[in-house]
Short mmCIF file of C-alpha atoms in Angstrom, two decimals:
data_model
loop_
_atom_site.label_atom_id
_atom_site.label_comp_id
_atom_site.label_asym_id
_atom_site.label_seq_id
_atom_site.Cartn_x
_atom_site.Cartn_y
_atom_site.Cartn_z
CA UNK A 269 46.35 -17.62 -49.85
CA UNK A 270 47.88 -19.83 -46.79
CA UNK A 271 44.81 -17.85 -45.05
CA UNK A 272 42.06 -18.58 -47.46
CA UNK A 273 43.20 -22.41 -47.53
CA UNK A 274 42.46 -22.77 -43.47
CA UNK A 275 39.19 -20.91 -43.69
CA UNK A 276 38.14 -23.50 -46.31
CA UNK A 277 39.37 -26.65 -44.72
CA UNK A 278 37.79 -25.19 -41.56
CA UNK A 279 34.52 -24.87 -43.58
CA UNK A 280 34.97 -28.72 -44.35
CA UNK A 281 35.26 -30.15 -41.38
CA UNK A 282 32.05 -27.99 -39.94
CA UNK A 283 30.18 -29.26 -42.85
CA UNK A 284 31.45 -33.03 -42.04
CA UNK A 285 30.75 -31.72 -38.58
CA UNK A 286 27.30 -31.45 -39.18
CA UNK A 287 26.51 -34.20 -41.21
CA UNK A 288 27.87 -37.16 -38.78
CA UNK A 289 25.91 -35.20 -36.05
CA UNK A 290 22.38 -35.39 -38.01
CA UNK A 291 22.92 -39.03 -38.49
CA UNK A 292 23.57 -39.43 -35.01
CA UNK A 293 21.10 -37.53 -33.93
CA UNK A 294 18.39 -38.77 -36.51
CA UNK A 295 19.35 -42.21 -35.49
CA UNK A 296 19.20 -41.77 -31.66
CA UNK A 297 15.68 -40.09 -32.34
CA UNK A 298 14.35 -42.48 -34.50
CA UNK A 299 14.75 -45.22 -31.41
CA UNK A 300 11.39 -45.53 -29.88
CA UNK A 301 11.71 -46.14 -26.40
CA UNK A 302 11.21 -49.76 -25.25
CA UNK A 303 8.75 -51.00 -28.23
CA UNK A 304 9.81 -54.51 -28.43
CA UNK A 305 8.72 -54.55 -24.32
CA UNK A 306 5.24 -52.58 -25.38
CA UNK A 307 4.67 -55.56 -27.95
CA UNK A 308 5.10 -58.38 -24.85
CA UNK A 309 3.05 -56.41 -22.97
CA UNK A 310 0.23 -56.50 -25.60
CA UNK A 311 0.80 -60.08 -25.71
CA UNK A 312 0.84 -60.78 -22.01
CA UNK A 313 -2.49 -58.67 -21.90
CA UNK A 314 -4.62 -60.51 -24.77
CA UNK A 315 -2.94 -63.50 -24.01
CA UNK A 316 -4.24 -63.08 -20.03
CA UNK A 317 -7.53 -62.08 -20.76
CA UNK A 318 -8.63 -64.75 -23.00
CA UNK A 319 -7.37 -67.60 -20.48
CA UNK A 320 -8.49 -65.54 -17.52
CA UNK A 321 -12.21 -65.18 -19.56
CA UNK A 322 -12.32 -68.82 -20.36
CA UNK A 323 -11.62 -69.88 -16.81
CA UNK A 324 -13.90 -67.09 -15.22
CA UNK A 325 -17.49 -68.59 -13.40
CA UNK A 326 -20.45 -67.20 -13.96
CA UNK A 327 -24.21 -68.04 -12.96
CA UNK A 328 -23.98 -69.64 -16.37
CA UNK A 329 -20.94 -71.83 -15.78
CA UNK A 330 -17.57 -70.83 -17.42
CA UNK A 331 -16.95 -68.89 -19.90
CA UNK A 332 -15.75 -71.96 -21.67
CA UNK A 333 -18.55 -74.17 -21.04
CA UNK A 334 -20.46 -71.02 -22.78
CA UNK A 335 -18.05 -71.54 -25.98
CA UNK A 336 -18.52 -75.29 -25.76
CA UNK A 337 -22.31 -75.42 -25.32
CA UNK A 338 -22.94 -73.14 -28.56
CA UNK A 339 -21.29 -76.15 -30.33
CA UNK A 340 -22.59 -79.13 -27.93
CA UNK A 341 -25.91 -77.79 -26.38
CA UNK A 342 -25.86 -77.77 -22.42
CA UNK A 343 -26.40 -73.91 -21.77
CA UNK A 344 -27.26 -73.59 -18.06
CA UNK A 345 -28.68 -70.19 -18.78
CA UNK A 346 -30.60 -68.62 -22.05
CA UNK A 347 -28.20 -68.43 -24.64
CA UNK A 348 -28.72 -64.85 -25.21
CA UNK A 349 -27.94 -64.51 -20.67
CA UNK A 350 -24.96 -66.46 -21.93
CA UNK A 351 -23.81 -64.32 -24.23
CA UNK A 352 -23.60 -61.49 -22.28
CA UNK A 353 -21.72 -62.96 -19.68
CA UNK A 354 -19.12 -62.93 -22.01
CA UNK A 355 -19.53 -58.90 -23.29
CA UNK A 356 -19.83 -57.87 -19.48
CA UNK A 357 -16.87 -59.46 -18.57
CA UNK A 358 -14.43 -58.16 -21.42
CA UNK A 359 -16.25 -54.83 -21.04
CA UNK A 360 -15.79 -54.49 -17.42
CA UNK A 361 -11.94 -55.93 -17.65
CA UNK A 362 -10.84 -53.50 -20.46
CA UNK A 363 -12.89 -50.54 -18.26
CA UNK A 364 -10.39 -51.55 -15.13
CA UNK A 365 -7.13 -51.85 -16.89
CA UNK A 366 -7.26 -48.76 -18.08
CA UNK A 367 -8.43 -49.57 -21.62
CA UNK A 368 -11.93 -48.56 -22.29
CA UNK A 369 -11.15 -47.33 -26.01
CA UNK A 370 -10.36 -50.71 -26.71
CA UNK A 371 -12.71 -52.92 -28.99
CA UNK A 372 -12.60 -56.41 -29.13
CA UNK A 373 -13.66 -59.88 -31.16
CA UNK A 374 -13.59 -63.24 -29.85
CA UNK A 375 -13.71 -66.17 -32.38
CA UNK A 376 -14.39 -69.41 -32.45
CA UNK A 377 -13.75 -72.01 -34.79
CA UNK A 378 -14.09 -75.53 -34.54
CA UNK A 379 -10.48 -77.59 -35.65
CA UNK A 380 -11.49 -81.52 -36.21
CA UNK A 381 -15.79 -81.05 -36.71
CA UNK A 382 -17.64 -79.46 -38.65
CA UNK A 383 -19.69 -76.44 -37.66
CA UNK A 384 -20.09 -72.89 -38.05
CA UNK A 385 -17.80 -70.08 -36.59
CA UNK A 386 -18.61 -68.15 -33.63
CA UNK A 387 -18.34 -64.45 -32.51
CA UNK A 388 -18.74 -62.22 -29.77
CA UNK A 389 -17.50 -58.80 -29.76
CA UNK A 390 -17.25 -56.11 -32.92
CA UNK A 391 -16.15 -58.34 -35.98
CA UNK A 392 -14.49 -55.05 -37.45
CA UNK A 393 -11.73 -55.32 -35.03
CA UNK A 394 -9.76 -57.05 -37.89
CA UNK A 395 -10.26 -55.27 -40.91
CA UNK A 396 -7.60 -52.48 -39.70
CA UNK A 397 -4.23 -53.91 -39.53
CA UNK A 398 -2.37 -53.04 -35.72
CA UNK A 399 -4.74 -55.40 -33.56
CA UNK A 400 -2.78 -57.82 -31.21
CA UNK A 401 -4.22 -61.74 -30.55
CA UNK A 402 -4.48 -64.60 -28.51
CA UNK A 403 -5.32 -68.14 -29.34
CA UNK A 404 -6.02 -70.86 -27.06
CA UNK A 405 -8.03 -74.48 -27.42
CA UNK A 406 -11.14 -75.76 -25.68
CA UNK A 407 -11.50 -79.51 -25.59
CA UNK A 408 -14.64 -81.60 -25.16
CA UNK A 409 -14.67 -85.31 -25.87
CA UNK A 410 -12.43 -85.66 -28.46
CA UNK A 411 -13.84 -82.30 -30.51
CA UNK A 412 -11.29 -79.42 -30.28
CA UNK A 413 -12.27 -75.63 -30.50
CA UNK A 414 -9.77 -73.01 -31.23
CA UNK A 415 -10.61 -69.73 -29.88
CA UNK A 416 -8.81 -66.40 -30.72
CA UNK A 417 -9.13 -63.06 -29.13
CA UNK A 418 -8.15 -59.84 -30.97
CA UNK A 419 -7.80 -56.71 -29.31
CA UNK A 420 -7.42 -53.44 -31.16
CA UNK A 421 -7.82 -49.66 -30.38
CA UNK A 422 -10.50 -47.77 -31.42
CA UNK B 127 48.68 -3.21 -43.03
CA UNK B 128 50.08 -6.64 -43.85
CA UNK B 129 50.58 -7.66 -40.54
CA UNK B 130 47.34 -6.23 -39.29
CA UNK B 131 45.44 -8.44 -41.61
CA UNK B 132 47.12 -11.37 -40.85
CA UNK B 133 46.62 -10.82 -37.17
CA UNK B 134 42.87 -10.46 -38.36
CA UNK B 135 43.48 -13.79 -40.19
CA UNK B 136 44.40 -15.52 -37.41
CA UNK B 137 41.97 -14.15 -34.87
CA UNK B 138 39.28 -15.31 -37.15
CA UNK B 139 40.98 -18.67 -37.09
CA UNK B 140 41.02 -19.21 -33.18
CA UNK B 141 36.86 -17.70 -33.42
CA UNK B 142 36.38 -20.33 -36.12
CA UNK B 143 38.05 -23.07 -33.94
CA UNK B 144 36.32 -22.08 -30.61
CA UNK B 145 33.17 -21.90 -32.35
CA UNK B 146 33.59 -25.41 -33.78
CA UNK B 147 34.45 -26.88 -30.50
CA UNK B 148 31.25 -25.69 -28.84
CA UNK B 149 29.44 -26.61 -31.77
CA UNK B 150 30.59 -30.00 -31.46
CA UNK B 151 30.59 -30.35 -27.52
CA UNK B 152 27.07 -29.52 -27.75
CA UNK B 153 26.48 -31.72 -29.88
CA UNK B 154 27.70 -34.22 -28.45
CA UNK B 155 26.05 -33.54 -25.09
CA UNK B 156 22.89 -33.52 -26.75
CA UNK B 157 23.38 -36.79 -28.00
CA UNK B 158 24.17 -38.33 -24.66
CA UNK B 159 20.82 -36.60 -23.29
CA UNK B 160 18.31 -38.24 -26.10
CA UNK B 161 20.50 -41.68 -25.54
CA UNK B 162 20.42 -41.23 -21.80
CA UNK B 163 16.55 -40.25 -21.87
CA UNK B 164 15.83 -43.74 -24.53
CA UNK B 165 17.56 -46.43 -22.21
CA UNK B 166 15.98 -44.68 -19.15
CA UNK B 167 12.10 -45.66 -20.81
CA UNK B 168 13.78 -48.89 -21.93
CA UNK B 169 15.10 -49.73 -18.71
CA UNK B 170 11.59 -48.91 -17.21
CA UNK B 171 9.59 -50.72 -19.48
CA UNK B 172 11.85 -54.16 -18.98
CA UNK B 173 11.28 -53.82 -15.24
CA UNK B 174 7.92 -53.36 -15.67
CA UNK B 175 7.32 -56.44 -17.56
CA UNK B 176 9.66 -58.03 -15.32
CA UNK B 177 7.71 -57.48 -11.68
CA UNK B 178 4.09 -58.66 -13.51
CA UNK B 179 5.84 -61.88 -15.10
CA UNK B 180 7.36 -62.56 -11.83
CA UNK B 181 3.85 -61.63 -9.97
CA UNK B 182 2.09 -63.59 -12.40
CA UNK B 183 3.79 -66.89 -11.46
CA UNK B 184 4.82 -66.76 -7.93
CA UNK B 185 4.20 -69.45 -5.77
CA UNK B 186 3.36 -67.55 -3.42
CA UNK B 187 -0.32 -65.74 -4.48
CA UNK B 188 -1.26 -68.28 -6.78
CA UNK B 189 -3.71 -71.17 -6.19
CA UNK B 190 -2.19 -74.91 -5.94
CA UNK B 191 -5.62 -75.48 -7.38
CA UNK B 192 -5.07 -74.78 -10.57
CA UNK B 193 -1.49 -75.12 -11.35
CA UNK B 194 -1.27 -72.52 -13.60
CA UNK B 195 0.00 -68.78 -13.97
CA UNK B 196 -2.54 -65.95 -13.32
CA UNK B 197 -4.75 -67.86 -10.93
CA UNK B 198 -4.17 -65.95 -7.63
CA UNK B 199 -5.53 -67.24 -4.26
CA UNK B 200 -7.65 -64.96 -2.95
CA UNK B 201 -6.77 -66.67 0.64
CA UNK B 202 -3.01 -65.60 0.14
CA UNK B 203 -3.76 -62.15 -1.01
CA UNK B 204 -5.23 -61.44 2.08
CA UNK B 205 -2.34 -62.56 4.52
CA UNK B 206 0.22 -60.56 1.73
CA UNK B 207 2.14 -57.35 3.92
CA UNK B 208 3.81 -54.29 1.91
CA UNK B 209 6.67 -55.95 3.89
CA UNK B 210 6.33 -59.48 1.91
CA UNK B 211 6.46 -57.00 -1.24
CA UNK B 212 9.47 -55.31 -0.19
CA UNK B 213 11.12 -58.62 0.37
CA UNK B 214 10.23 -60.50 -2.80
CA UNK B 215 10.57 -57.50 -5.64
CA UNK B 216 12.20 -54.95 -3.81
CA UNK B 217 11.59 -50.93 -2.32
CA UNK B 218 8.68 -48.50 -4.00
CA UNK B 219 6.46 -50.90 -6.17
CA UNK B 220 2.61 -50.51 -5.88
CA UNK B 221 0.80 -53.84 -6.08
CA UNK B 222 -2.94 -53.70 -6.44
CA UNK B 223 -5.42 -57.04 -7.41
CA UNK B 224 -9.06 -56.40 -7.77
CA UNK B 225 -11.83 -59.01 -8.50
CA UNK B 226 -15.31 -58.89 -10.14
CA UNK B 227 -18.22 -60.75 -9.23
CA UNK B 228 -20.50 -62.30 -11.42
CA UNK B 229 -23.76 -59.39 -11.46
CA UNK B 230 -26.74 -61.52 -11.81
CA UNK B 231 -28.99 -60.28 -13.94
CA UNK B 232 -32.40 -59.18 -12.59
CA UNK B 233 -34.56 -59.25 -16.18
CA UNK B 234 -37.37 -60.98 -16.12
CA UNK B 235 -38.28 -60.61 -12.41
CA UNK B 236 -40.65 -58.51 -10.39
CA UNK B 237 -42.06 -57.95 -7.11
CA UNK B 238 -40.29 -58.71 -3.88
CA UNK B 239 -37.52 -61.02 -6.49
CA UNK B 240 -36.59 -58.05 -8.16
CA UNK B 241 -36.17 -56.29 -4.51
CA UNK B 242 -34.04 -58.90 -3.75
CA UNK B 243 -32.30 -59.60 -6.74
CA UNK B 244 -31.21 -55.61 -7.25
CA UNK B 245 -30.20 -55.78 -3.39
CA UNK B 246 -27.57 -58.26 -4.25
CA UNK B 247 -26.26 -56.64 -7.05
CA UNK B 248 -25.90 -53.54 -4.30
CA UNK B 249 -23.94 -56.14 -1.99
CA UNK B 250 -21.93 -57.27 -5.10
CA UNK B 251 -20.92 -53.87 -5.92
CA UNK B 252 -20.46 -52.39 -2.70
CA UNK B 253 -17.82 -55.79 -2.45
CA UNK B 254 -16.08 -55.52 -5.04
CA UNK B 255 -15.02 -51.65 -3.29
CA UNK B 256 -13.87 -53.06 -0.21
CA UNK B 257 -10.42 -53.31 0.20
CA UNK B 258 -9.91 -56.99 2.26
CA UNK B 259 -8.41 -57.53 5.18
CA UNK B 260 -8.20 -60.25 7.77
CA UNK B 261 -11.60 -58.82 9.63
CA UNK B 262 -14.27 -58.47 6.42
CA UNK B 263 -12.10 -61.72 4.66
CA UNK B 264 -13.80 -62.70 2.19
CA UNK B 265 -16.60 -60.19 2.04
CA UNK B 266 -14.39 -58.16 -0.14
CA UNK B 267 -12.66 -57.65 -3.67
CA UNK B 268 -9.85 -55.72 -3.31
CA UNK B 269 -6.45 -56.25 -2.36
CA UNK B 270 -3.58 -53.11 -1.84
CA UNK B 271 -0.98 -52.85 0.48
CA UNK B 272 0.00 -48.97 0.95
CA UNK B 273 0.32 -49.20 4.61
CA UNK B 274 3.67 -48.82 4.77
CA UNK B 275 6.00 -46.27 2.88
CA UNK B 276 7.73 -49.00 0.31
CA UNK B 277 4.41 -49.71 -1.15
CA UNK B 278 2.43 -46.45 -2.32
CA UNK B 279 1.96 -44.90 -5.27
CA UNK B 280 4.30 -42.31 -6.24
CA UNK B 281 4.28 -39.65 -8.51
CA UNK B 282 7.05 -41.08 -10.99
CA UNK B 283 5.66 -44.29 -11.53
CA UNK B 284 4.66 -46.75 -14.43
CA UNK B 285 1.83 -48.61 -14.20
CA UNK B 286 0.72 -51.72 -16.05
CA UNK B 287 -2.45 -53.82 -16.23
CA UNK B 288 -3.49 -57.28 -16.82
CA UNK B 289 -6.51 -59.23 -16.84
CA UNK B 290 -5.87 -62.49 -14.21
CA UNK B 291 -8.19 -65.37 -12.28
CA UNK B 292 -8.95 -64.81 -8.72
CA UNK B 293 -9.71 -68.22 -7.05
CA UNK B 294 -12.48 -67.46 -4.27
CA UNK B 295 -11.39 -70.27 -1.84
CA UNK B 296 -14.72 -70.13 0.14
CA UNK B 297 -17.06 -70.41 -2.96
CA UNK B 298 -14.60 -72.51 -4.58
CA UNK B 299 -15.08 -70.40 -7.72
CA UNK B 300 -13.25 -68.28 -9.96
CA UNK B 301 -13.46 -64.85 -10.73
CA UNK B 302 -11.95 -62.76 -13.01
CA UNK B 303 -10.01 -59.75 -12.27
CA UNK B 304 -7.13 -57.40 -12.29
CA UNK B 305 -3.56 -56.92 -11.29
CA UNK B 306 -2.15 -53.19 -11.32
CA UNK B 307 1.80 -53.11 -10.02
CA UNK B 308 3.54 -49.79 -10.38
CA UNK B 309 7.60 -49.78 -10.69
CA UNK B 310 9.72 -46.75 -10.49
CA UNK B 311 13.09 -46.35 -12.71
CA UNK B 312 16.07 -45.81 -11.04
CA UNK B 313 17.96 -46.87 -7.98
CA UNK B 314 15.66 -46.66 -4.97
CA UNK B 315 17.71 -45.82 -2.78
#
């Protein structure tokens, strides 16, 4: 009897055993290494590339006088030349970081005129949820663009 | 007969026992490894992000120009040793900075324009190859500094990517481009 008592409790206290290891072990497991610093670096990144594209030169001017002339005239190349100043770049910056299953959209919208939204890039880039953005301003005069780059992978 | 099955009894008891304690310890030890293993990628992740945030706005590469992050001078990247590295963020971290020029675009032309216009586009390319240094400054796009030891890649390490600005100080224009650094977890030494 005294012997059947200690081979239950032992039982117990393996089952117990068990359990409180799971959790632990389920818990441990289910921490994916380092996400919240993946997330900043997918904010640094977007974040860098649209300021970086809107300050780049081209034999068109900026990048941002390309933005601003859709809305204000003054393109110092065709607009279609223009245009792909702005694919090339992305294209060739996502190719060199490593990225070149990445698609992209950039979007412009004008914030105190009105006019019509802009877009380079593949405008499906936002109807799947998991894209990362960036969204920066563009003055000229006293008109203010806002301009918002998504990044998503394929 | 009695005795012998308690005996029995209690053998079973200590097997039980010894069986629950290794159980446990490896358990336990199992743990440590997957917790061990997560703050390891943590820790390398957080140092990664560190080094480019810290490369990103150091007075040191970036243009005065412009007063703002991610605008490196190409000037500075130049004159930038492995040992200037070492001595701002530390042993075994691989810094590389490459810059695109603008391709122009040769539609449109013919003849002897088109000759010349795909021979630039050859020059431009063939540039944006060359690693600089102070002899083909600024005839060049690249910047890496593996000549010593403390700056090469090694097999363990993470690398991370971000777009930047490039200010070409003898063109006075701005190009865009790419900063690579590498970081290894771990004490160096």
């Amino acid at each position: 009897m005294k012997g059947q008592t200690s081979m239950v409790a032992i039982l117990i206290s393996i089952v117990l055993l068990v359990f409180i290891m799971f959790f632990l072990f389920s818990t441990a497991l289910s921490e994916t290494p380092g996400e919240d610093t993946k997330a900043e670096y997918r904010n640094l990144y977007v974040t860098n590339m649209l300021i970086s594209l809107l300050n780049t030169d081209t034999e068109c001017g900026t990048v941002g006088d390309i933005v601003k002339a859709f809305y204000f005239g003054g393109y110092d190349c065709s607009q279609d030349e223009s245009n792909k100043k702005i694919g090339e770049l992305v294209n060739r910056t996502l190719l060199a970081t490593g990225n070149p299953d990445y698609v992209w959209l950039l979007e412009t919208r004008p914030e105190n005129f009105i006019s019509s939204e802009r877009q380079w890039g593949d405008s499906r880039v936002t109807d799947e949820p998991g894209f990362w953005d960036a969204t920066t301003f563009l003055s000229s005069g006293g008109n203010r663009i806002e301009v918002k780059l998504y990044i998503q992978t394929k | 007969m009695n005795g012998q099955i308690q005996i029995m009894e209690y053998m079973m008891l200590i097997l039980m026992i010894m069986f629950i304690t290794l159980f446990a310890l490896v358990l336990i030890f199992g743990f440590q490894f997957i917790t061990l293993g997560t703050s390891y990628s943590t820790e390398l992740e957080g140092k990664s992000m560190f080094m480019l945030q810290k490369m990103l706005s150091t007075n040191l590469l970036t243009s005065p120009a412009f007063q703002k992050v991610s605008v490196f001078e190409d000037a500075k990247l130049t004159v930038m040793t492995c040992d200037d590295i070492r001595d701002i963020f530390g042993e075994d971290v691989y810094v590389e900075i490459s810059a695109f020029h603008d391709i122009p675009s040769c539609e449109g032309l013919g003849g002897y324009e088109l000759y010349e216009c795909e021979s630039t586009v050859e020059d431009v390319l063939d540039s944006e190859k060359t690693v600089c240094t102070s002899s083909n400054y600024p005839e060049c796009s690249m910047w890496k500094y593996e000549e010593n030891d403390g700056c090469k890649k090694l097999p363990r390490m993470v690398y991370r990517s971000v777009p930047v600005n490039i200010y070409r100080k003898f063109s006075s224009t701005v190009s865009m481009g790419v900063l690579t650094i590498g970081v290894i977890g771990g004490d160096s030494e």
